[in-house]
CSV table of N, CA and C and ligand atoms in Angstrom, one decimal:
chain,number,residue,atom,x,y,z
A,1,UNK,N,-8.4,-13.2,10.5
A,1,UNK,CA,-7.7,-13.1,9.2
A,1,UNK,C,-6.7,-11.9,9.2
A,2,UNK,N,-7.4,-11.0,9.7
A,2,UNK,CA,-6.2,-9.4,9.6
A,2,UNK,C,-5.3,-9.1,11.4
A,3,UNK,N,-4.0,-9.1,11.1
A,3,UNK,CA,-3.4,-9.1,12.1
A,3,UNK,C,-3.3,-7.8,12.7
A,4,UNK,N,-3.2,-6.8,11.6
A,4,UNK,CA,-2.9,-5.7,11.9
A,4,UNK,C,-3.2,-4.7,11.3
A,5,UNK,N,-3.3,-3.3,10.8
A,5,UNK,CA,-3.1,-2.3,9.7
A,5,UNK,C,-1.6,-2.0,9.5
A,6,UNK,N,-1.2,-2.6,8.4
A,6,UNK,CA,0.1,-2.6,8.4
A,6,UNK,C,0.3,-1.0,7.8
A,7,UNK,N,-0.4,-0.6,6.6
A,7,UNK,CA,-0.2,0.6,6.7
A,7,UNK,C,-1.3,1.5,5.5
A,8,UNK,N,-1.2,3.0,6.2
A,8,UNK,CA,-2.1,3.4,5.3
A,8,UNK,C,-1.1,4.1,3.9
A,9,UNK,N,-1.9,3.9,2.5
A,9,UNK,CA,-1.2,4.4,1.6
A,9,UNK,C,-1.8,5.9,0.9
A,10,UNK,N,-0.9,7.1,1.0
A,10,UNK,CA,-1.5,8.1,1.0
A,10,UNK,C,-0.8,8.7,-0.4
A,11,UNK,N,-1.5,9.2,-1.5
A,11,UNK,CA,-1.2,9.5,-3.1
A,11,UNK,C,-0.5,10.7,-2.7
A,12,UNK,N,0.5,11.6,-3.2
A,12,UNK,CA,0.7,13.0,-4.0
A,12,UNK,C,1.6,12.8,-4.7
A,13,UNK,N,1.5,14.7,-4.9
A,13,UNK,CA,2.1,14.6,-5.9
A,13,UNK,C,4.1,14.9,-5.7
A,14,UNK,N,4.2,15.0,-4.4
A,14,UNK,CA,5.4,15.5,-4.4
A,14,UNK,C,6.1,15.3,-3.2
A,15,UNK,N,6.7,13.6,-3.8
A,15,UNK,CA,7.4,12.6,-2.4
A,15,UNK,C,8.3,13.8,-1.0
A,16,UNK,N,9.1,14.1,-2.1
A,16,UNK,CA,10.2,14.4,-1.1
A,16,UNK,C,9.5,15.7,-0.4
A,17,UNK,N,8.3,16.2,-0.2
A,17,UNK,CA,7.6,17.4,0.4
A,17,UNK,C,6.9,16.8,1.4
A,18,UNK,N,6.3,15.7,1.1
A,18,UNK,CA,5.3,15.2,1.8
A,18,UNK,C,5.8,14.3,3.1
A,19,UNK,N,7.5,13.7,2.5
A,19,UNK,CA,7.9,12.8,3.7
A,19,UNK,C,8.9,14.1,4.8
A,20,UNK,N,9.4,15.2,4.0
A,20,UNK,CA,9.3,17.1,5.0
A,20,UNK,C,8.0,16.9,6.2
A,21,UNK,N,7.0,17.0,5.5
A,21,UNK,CA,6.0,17.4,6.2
A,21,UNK,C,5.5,16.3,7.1
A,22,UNK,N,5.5,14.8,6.8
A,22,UNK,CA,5.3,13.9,7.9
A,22,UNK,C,6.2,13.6,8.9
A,23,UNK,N,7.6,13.7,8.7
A,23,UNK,CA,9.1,14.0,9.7
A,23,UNK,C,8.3,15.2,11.2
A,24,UNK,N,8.4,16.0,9.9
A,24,UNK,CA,8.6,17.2,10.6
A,24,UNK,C,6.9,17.5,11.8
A,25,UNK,N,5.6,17.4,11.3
A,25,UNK,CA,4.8,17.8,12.2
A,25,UNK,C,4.6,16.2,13.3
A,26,UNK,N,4.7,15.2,12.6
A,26,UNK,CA,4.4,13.7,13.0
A,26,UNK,C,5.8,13.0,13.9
A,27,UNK,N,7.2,13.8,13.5
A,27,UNK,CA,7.9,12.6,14.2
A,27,UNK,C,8.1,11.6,13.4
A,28,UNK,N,7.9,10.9,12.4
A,28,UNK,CA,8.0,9.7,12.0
A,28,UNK,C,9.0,9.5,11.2
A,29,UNK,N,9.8,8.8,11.0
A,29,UNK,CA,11.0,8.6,10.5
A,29,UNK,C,10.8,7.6,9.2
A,30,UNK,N,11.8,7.6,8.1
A,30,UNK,CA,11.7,6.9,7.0
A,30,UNK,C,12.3,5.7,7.3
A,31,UNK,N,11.4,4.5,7.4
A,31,UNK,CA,12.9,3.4,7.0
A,31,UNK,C,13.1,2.7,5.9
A,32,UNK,N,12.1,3.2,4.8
A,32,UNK,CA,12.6,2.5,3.4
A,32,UNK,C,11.9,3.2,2.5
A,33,UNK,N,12.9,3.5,1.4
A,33,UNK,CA,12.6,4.0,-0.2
A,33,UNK,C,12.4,3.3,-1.0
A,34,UNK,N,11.6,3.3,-1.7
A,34,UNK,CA,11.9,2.2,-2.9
A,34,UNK,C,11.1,3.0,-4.4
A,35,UNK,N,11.7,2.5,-5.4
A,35,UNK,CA,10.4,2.6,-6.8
A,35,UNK,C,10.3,1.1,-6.9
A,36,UNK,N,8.9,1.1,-7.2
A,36,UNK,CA,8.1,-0.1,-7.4
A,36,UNK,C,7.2,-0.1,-8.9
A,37,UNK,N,8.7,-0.6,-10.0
A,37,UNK,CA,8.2,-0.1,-11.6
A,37,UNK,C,6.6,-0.8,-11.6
A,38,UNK,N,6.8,-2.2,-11.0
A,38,UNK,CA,4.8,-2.7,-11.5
A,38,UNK,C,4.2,-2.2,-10.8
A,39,UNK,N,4.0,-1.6,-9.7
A,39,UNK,CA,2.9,-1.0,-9.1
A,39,UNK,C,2.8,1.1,-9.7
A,40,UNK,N,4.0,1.1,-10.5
A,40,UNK,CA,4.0,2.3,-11.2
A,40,UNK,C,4.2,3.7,-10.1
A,41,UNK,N,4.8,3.3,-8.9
A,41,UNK,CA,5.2,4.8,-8.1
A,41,UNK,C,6.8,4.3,-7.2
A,42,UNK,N,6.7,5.9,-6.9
A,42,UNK,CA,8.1,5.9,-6.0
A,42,UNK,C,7.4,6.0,-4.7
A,43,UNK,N,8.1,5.2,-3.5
A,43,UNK,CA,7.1,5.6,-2.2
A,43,UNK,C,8.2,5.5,-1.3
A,44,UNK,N,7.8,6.2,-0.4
A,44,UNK,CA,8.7,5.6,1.0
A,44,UNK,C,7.8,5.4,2.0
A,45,UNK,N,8.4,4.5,3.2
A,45,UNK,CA,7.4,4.0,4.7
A,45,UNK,C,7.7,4.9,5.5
A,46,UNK,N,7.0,5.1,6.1
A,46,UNK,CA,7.3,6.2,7.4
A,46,UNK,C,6.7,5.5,8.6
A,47,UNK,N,7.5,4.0,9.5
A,47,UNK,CA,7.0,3.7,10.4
A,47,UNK,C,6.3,4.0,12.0
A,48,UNK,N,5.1,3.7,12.3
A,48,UNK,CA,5.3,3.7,13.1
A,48,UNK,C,4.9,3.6,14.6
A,49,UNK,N,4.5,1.9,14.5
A,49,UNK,CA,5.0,0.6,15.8
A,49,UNK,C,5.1,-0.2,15.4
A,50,UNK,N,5.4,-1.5,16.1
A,50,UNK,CA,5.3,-2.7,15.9
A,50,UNK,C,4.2,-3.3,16.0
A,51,UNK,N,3.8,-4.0,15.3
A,51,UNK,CA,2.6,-4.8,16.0
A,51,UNK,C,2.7,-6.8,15.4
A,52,UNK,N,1.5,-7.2,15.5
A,52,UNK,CA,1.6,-8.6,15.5
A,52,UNK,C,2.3,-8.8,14.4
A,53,UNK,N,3.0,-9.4,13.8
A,53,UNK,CA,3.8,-10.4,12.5
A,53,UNK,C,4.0,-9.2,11.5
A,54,UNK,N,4.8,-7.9,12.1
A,54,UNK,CA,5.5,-7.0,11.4
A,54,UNK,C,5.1,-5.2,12.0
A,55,UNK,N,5.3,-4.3,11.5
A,55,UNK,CA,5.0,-3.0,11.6
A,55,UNK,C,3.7,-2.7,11.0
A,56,UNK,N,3.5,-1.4,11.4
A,56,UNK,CA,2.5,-0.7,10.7
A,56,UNK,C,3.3,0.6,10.5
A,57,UNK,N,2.8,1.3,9.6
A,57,UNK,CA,3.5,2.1,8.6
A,57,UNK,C,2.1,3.5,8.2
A,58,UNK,N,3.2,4.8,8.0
A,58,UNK,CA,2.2,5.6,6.8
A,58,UNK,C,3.1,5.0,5.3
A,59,UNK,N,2.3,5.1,4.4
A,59,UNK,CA,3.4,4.8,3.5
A,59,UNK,C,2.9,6.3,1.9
A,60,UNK,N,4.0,6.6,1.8
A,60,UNK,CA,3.5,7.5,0.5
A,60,UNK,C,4.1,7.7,-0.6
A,61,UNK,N,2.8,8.1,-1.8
A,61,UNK,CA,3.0,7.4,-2.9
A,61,UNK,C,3.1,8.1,-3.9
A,62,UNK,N,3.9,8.6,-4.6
A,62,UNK,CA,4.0,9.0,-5.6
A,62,UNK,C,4.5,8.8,-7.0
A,63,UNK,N,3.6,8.9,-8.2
A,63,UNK,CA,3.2,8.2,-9.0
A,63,UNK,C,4.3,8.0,-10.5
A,64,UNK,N,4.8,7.7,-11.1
A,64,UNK,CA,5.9,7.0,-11.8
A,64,UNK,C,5.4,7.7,-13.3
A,65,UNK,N,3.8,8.1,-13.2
A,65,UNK,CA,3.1,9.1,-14.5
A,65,UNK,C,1.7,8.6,-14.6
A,66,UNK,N,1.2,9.6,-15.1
A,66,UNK,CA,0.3,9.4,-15.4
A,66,UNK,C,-1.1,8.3,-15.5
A,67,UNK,N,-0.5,7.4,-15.9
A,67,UNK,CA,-1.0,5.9,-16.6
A,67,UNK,C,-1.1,5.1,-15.4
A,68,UNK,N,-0.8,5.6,-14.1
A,68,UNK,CA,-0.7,4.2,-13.6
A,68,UNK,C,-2.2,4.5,-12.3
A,69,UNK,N,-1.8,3.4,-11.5
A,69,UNK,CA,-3.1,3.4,-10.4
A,69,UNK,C,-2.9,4.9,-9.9
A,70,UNK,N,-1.6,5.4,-8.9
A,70,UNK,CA,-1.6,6.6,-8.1
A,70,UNK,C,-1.8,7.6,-8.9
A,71,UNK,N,-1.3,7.5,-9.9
A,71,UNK,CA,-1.5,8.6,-11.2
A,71,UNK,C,-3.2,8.9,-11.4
A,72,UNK,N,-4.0,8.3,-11.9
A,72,UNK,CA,-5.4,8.4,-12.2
A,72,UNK,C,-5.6,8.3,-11.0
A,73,UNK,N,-5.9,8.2,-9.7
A,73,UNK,CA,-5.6,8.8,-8.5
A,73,UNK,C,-5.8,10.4,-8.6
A,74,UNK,N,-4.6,10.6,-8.5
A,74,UNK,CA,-4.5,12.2,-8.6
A,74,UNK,C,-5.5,13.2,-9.4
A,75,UNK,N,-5.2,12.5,-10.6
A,75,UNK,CA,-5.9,13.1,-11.5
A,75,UNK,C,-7.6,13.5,-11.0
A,76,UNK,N,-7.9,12.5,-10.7
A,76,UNK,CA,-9.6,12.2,-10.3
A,76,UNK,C,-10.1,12.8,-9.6
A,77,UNK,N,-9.1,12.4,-8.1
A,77,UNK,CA,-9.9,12.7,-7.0
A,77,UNK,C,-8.7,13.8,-6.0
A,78,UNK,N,-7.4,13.9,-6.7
A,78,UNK,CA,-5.9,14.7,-5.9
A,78,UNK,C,-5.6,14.1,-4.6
A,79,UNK,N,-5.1,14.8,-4.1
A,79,UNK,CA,-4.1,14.0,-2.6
A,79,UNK,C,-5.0,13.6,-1.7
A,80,UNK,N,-4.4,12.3,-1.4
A,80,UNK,CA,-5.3,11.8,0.2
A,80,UNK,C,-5.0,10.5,0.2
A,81,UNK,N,-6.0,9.9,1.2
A,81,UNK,CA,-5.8,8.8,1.3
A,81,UNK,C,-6.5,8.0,0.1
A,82,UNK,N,-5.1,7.0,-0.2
A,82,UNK,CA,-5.5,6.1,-1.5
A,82,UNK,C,-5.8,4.4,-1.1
A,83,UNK,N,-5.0,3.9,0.2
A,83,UNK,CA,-6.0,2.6,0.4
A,83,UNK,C,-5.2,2.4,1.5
A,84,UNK,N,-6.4,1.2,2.5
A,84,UNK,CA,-5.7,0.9,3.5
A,84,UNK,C,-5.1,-0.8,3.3
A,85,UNK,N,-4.1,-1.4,3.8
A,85,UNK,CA,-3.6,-2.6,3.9
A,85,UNK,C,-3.5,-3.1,5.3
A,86,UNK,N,-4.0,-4.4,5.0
A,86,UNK,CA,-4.0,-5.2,6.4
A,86,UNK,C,-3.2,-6.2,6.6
A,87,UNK,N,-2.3,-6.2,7.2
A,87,UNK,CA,-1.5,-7.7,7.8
A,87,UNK,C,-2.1,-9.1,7.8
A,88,UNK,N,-1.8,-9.9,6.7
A,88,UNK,CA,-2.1,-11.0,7.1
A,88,UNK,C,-1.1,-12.2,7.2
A,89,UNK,N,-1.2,-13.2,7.6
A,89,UNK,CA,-0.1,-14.4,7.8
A,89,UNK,C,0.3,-15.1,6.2
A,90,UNK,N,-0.8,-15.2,5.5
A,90,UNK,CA,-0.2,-15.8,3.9
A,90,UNK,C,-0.8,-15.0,2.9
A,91,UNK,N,-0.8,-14.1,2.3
A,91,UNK,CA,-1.5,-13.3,1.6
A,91,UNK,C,-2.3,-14.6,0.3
A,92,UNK,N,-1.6,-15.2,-0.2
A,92,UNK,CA,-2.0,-16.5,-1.4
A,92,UNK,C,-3.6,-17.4,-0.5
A,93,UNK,N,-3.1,-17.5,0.7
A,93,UNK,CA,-4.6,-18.0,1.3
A,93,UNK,C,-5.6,-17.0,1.7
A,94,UNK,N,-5.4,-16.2,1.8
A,94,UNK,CA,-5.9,-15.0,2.5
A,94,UNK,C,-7.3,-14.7,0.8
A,95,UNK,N,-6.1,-14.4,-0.2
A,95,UNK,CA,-7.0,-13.8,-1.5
A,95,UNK,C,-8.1,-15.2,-2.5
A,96,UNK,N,-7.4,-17.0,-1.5
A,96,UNK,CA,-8.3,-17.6,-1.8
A,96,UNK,C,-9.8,-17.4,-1.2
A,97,UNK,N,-10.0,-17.6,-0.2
A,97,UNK,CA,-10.5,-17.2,1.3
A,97,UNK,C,-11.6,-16.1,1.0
A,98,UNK,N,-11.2,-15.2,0.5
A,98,UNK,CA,-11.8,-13.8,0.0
A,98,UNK,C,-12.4,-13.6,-1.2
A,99,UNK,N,-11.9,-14.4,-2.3
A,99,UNK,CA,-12.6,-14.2,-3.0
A,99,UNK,C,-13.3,-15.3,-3.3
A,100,UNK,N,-13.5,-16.2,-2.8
A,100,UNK,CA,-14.7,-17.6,-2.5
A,100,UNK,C,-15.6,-16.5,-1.9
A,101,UNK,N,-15.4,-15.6,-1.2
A,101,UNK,CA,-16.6,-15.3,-1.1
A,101,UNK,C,-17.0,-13.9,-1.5
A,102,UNK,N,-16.8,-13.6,-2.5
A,102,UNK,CA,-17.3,-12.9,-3.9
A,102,UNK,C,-17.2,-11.5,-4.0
A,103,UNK,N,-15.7,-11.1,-3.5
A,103,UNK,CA,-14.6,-10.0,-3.5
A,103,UNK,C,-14.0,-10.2,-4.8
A,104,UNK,N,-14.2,-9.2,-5.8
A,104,UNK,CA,-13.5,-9.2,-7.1
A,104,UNK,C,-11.9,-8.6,-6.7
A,105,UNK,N,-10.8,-10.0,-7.0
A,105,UNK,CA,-9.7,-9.6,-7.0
A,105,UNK,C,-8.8,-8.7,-7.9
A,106,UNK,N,-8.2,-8.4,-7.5
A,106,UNK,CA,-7.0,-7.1,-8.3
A,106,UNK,C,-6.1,-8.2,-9.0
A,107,UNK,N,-5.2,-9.0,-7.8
A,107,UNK,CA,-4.3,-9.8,-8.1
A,107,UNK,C,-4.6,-11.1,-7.9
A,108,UNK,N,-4.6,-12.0,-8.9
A,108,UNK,CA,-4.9,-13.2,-8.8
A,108,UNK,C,-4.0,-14.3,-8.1
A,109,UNK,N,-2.6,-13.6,-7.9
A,109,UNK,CA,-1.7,-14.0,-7.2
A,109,UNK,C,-1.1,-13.0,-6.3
A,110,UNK,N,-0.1,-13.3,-5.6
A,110,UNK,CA,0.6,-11.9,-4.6
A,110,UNK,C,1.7,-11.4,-5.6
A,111,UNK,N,2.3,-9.9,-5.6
A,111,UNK,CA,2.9,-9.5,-6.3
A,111,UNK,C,4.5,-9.1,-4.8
A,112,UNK,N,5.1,-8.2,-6.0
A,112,UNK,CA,6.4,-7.7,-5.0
A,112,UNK,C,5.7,-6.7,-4.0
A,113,UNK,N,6.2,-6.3,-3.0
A,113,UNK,CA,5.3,-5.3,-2.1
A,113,UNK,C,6.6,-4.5,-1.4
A,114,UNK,N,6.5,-3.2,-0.7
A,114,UNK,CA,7.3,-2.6,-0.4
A,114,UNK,C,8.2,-3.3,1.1
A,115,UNK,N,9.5,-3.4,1.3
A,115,UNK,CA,10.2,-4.1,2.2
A,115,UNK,C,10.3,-5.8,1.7
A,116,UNK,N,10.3,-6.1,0.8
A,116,UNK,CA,10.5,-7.4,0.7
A,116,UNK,C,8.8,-8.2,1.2
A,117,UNK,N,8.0,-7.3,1.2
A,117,UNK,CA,6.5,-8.6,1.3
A,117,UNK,C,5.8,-8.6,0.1
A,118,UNK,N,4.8,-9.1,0.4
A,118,UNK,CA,3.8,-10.0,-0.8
A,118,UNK,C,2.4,-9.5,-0.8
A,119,UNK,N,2.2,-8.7,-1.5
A,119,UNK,CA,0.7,-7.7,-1.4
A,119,UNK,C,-0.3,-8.5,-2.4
A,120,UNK,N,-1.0,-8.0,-2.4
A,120,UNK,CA,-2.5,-8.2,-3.4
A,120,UNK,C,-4.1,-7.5,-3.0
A,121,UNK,N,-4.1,-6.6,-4.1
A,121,UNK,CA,-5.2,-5.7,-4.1
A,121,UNK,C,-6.6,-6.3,-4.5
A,122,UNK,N,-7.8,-6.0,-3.4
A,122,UNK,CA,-8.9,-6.2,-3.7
A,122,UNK,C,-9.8,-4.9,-4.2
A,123,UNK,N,-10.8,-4.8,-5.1
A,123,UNK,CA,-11.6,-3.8,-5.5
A,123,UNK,C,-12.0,-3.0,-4.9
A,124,UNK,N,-11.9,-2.1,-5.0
A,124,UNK,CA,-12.6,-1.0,-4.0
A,124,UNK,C,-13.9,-1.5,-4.5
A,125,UNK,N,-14.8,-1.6,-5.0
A,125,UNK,CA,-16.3,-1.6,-5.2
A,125,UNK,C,-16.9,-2.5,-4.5
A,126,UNK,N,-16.4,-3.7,-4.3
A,126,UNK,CA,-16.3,-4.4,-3.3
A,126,UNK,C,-16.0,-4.4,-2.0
A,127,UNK,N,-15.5,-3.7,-1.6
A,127,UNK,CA,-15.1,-3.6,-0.2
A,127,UNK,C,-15.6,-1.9,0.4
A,128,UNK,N,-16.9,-1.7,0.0
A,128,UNK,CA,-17.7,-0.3,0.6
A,128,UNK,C,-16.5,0.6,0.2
A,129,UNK,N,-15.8,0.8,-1.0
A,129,UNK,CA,-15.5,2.1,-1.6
A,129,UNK,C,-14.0,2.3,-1.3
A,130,UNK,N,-13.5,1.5,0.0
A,130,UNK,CA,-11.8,1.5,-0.2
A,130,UNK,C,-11.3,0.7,-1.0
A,131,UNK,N,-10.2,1.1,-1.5
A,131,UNK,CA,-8.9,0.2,-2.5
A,131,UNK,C,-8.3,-0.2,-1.1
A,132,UNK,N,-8.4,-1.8,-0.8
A,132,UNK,CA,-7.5,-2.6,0.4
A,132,UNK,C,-6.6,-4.0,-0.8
A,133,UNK,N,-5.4,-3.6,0.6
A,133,UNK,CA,-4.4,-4.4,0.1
A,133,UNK,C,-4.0,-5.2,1.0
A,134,UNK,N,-3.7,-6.5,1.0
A,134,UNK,CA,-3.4,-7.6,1.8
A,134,UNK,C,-1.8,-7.5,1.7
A,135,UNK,N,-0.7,-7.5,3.2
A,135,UNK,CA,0.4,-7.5,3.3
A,135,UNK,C,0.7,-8.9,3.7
A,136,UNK,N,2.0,-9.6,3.3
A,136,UNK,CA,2.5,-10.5,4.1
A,136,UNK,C,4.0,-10.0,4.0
A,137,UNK,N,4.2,-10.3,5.5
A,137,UNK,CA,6.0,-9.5,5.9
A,137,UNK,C,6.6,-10.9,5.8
A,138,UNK,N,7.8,-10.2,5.0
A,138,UNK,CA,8.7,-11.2,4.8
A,138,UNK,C,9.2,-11.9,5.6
A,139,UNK,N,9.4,-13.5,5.2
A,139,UNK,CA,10.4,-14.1,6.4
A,139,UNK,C,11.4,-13.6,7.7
A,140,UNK,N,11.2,-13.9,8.5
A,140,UNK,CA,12.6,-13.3,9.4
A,140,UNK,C,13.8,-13.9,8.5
A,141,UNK,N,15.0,-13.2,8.3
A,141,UNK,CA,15.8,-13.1,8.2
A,141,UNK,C,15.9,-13.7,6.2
A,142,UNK,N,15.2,-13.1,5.8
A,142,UNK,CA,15.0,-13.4,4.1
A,142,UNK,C,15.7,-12.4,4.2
A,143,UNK,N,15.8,-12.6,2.5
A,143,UNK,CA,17.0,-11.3,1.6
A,143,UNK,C,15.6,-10.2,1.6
A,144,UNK,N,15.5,-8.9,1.6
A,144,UNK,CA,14.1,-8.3,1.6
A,144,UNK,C,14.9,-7.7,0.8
A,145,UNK,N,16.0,-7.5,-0.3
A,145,UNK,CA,16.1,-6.5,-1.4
A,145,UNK,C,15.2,-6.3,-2.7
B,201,CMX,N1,-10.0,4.1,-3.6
B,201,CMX,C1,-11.3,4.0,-3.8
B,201,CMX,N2,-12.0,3.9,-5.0
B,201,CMX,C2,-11.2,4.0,-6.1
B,201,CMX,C3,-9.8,4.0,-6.0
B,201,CMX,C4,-9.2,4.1,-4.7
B,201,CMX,N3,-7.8,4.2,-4.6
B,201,CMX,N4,-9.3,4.0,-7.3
B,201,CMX,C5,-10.4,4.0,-8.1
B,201,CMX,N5,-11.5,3.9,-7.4
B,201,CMX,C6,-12.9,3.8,-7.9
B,201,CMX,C7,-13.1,4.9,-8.9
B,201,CMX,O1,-13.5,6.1,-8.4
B,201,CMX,C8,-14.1,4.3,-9.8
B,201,CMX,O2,-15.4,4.5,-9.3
B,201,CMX,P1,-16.6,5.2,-10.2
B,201,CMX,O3,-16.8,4.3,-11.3
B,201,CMX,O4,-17.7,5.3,-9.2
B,201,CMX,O5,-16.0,6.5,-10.6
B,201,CMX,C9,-13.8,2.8,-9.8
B,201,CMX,O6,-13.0,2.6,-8.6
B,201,CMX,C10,-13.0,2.3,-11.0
B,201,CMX,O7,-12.0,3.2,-11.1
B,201,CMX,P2,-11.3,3.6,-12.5
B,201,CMX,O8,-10.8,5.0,-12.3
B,201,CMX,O9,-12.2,3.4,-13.6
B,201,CMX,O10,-10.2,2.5,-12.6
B,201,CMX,P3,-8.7,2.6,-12.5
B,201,CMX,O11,-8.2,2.3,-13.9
B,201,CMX,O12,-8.2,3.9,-12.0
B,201,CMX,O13,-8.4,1.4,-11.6
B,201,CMX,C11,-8.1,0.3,-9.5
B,201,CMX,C12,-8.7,1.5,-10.2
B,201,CMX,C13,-8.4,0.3,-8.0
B,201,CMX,C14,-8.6,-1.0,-10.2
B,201,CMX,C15,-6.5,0.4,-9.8
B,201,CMX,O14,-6.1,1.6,-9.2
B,201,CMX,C16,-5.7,-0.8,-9.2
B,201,CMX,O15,-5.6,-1.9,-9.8
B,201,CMX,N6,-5.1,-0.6,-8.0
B,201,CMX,C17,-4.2,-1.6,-7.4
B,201,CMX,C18,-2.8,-1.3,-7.5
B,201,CMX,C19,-2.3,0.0,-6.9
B,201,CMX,O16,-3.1,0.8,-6.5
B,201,CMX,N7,-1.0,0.2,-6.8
B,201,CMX,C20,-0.4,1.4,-6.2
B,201,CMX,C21,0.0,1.2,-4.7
B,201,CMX,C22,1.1,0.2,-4.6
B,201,CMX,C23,1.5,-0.2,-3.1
B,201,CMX,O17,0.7,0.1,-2.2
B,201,CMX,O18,2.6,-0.7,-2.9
B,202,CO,CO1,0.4,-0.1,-0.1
């Protein structure tokens, strides 16, 4: 079912410091910025390899205010790791699949995800205490804006 760890998603509070500090001690370079109004933060990917049916990524996330998931995040528990995502081939089959077998879903469908893919979050309470997210990488050669 999981192709890969496409990437881990790490909260703070202070993007443009945090992608300083993963450049600079890690080597890792940005290949995409985005704000993501329904997921409620600004993040960027900091790739880095390829693996089966797309990349794997650090990705970091900071939060659009208060109210939102990374937000209460912060608040709670402060910086770290906030969830890991796994590569899969159809995320829509993937969250039927998973929650037939009695994983309380986030998303009952796939939403927008960063780079042009198709995410959907399962419960942390469910899944021994991580927030995981299901990736599907976009078509080859789709519009990914
Ligand atoms: N990892 C592990 N556990 C988490 C968690 C996380 N990131 N966020 C919350 N929890 C735990 C809480 O600690 C709490 O446990 P306790 O009851 O033992 O204290 C429980 O889950 C419920 O948490 P809550 O604070 O009452 O609920 P929230 O309103 O904060 O909602 C969640 C939590 C996971 C349902 C919500 O954050 C969500 O829907 N997340 C999915 C979307 C998302 O995270 N988007 C941002 C990333 C976007 C991207 O990757 O592109
Ligand atoms: Co993510």
């Amino acid at each position: 079912m999981f192709m890969r760890i496409d990437h881990v998603g790490i909260a703070c509070h202070d993007l443009e410091e945090k992608i300083a500090f993963f450049e600079r001690t890690f080597e890792l370079t940005v290949v995409a910025r985005e704000v993501n109004e329904e997921q409620g933060v600004k993040e960027a990917m900091l790739h880095i390899a390829d693996g089966q049916g797309g990349g794997s990524y650090i990705q970091l996330l900071e939060p659009l205010g208060p109210d939102t998931p990374v937000g209460k995040f912060l608040a709670k528990r402060g910086e770290g790791v906030h969830h890991v995502a796994f590569g899969v081939p159809d995320v829509a089959q993937a969250l039927e699949t998973i929650g037939g077998r009695g994983v309380r879903l986030l998303d009952e469908k796939p939403r927008h995800g960063s780079m042009g893919s198709s995410i959907a979050f399962l419960h942390p309470k469910d899944v021994g205490g991580m927030l995981t997210e299901l990736v599907q990488a976009p078509e080859r050669g789709a519009d990914t804006t």
